[in-house]
XYZ file of C-alpha atoms in Angstrom:
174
model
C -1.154 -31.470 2.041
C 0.184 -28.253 -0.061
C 3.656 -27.128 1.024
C 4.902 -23.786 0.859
C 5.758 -24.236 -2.904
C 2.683 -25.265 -3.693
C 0.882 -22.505 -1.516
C 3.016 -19.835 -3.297
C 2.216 -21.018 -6.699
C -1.361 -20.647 -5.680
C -0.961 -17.141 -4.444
C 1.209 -15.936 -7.766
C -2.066 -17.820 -10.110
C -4.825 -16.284 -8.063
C -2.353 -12.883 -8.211
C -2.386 -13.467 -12.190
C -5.925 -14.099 -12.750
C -6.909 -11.170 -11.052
C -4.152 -8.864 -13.172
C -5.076 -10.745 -16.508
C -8.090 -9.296 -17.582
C -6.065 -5.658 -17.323
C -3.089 -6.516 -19.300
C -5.515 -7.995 -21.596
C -7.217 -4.471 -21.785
C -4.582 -2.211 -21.972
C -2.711 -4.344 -24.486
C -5.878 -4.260 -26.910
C -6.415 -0.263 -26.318
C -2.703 -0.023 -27.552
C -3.020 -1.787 -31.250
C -6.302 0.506 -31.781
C -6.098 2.751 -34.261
C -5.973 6.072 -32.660
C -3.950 9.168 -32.157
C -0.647 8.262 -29.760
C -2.442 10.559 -27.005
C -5.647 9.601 -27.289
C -4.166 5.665 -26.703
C -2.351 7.163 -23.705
C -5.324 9.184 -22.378
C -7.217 5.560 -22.553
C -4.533 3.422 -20.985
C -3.911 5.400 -17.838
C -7.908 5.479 -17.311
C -8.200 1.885 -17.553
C -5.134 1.785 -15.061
C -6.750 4.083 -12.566
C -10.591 2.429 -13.002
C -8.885 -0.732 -12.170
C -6.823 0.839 -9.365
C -9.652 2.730 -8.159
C -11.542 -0.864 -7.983
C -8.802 -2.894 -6.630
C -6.854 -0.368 -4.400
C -7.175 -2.710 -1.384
C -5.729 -5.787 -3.183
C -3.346 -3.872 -4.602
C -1.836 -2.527 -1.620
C -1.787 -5.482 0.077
C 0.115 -7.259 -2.456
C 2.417 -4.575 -2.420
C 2.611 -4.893 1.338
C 3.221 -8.606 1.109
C 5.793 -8.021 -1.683
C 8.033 -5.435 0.477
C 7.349 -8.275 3.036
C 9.313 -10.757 1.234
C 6.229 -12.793 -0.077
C 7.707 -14.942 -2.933
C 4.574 -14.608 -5.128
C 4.081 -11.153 -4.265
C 7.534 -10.616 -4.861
C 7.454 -11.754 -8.185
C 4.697 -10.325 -9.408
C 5.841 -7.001 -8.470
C 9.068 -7.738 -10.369
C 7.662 -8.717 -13.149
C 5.831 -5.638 -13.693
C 7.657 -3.300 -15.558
C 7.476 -5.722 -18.756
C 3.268 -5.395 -18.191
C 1.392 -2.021 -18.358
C 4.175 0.183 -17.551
C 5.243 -1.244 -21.082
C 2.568 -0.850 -22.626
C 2.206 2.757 -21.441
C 6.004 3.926 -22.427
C 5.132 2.431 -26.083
C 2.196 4.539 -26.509
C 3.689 7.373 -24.505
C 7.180 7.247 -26.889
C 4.935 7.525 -29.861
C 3.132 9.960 -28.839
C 6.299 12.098 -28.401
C 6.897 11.077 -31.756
C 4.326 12.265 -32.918
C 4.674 15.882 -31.592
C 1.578 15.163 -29.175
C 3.988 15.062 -26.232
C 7.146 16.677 -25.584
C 10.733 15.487 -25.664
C 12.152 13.886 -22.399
C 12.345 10.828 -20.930
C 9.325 9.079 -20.999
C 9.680 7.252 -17.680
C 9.954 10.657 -16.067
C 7.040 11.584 -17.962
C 5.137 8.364 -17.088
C 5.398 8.595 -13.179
C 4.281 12.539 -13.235
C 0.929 10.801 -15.107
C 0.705 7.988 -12.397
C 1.920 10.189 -9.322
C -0.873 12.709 -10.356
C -3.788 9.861 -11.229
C -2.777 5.874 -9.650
C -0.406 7.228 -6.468
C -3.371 9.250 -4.699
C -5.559 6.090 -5.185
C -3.096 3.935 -2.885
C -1.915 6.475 -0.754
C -5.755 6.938 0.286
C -6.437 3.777 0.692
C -3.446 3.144 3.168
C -4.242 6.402 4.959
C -7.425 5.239 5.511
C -6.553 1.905 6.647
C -3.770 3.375 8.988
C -5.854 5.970 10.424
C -3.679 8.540 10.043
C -6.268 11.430 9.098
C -9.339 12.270 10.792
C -11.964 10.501 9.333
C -13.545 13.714 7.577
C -10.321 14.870 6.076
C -9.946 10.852 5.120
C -13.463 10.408 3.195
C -12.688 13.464 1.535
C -9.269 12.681 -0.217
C -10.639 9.213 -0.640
C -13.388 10.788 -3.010
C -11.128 13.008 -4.568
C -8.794 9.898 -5.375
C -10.970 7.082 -6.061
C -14.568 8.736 -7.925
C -13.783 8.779 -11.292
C -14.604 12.122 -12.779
C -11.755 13.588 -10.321
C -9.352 10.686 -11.923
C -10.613 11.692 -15.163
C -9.916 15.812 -14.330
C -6.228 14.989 -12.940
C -5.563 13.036 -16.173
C -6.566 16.011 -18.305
C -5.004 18.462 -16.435
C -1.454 16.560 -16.409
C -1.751 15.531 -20.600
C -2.904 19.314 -20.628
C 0.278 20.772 -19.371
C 2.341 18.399 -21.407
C 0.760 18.596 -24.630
C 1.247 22.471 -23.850
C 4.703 21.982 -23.056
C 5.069 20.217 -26.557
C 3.274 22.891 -27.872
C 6.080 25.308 -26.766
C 8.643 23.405 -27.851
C 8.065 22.519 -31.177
C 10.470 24.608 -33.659
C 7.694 27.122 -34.714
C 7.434 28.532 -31.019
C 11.346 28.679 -30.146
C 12.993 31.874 -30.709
C-alpha cells in the first residue's frame, strides 16, 4: 500500500518525465550557435508547440497546483529556474546585442508569452468551462493552438520589439 507520500512522489516523477524532454530542448536550442533573437524566436516556439500539445495537462496541473496539490505545487514553484530561465538568458543577450531593446526582460518576457503561451491556456479552459458559444470557442481555439497563428503572434511581438530597439539605438535619438 502507497501512502500519500509515496502517491505524491509519483505524481511530481510522472509530472517530471513529461516536462523533461522540453527543458531538455530548450536548454540545447540555447548553447546553439545563433544570433540572440533567432535563439529566442526558437525557444518560445518550442514553448508554445509543447503548450499547444499539452494545454490540457498543463492546465490541470496548474489547477491542482492553485489547489494545494503538493507535487503540483512544487513543480509550479520550481519553474522559474526551468524555461523561463532559459528564455531571460537568451532574451538578456539579445538586448545585448542591440537585437532587443533596453528594459526589463521579465516585462519583456510575459508580453512574448501573454501574446503566444497565455491564449493557448486560456482557450483551453474556456472551452472546458463552456463559457463561449461553441462557434466563437472553436474559433479562438484555432487561432490559439494551430501553429502558423502561434508562429504569426511570435513575429508580430519580436517585430515590434526589434523595432522598438531599432528606435532606440543612439543613431535614431535626437
Amino acid at each position: 500500500l502507497v501512502g500519500r507520500e509515496g502517491i505524491w512522489r509519483q505524481i511530481a516523477e510522472v509530472i517530471e518525465r513529461w516536462y523533461g524532454p522540453l527543458l531538455e530542448l530548450m536548454v540545447a536550442t540555447v548553447d546553439r550557435a545563433l544570433p540572440p533573437s533567432d535563439r529566442l524566436r526558437a525557444l518560445v516556439l518550442q514553448l508554445a508547440d509543447w503548450a499547444a500539445a499539452n494545454s490540457r495537462f498543463i492546465t490541470h496541473v496548474l489547477m491542482d497546483a492553485a489547489a494545494g496539490e503538493p507535487a503540483a505545487r512544487q513543480f509550479v514553484r520550481s519553474l522559474a529556474g526551468r524555461h523561463p530561465a532559459l528564455i531571460l538568458r537568451v532574451l538578456t543577450e539579445a538586448q545585448r546585442a542591440g537585437e532587443l531593446p533596453r528594459g526589463e526582460p521579465l516585462n519583456m518576457l510575459l508580453f512574448l508569452m501573454g501574446a503566444i503561451a497565455l491564449p493557448i491556456l486560456l482557450t483551453e479552459r474556456l472551452a472546458e468551462a463552456r463559457l463561449a458559444p461553441s462557434e466563437l470557442s472553436r474559433a479562438l481555439s484555432a487561432f490559439a493552438r494551430e501553429r502558423e497563428h502561434r508562429v504569426q503572434r511570435l513575429d508580430w511581438a519580436l517585430a515590434g520589439l526589434s523595432r522598438e530597439a531599432r528606435d532606440d539605438s543612439p543613431a535614431t535619438r535626437h
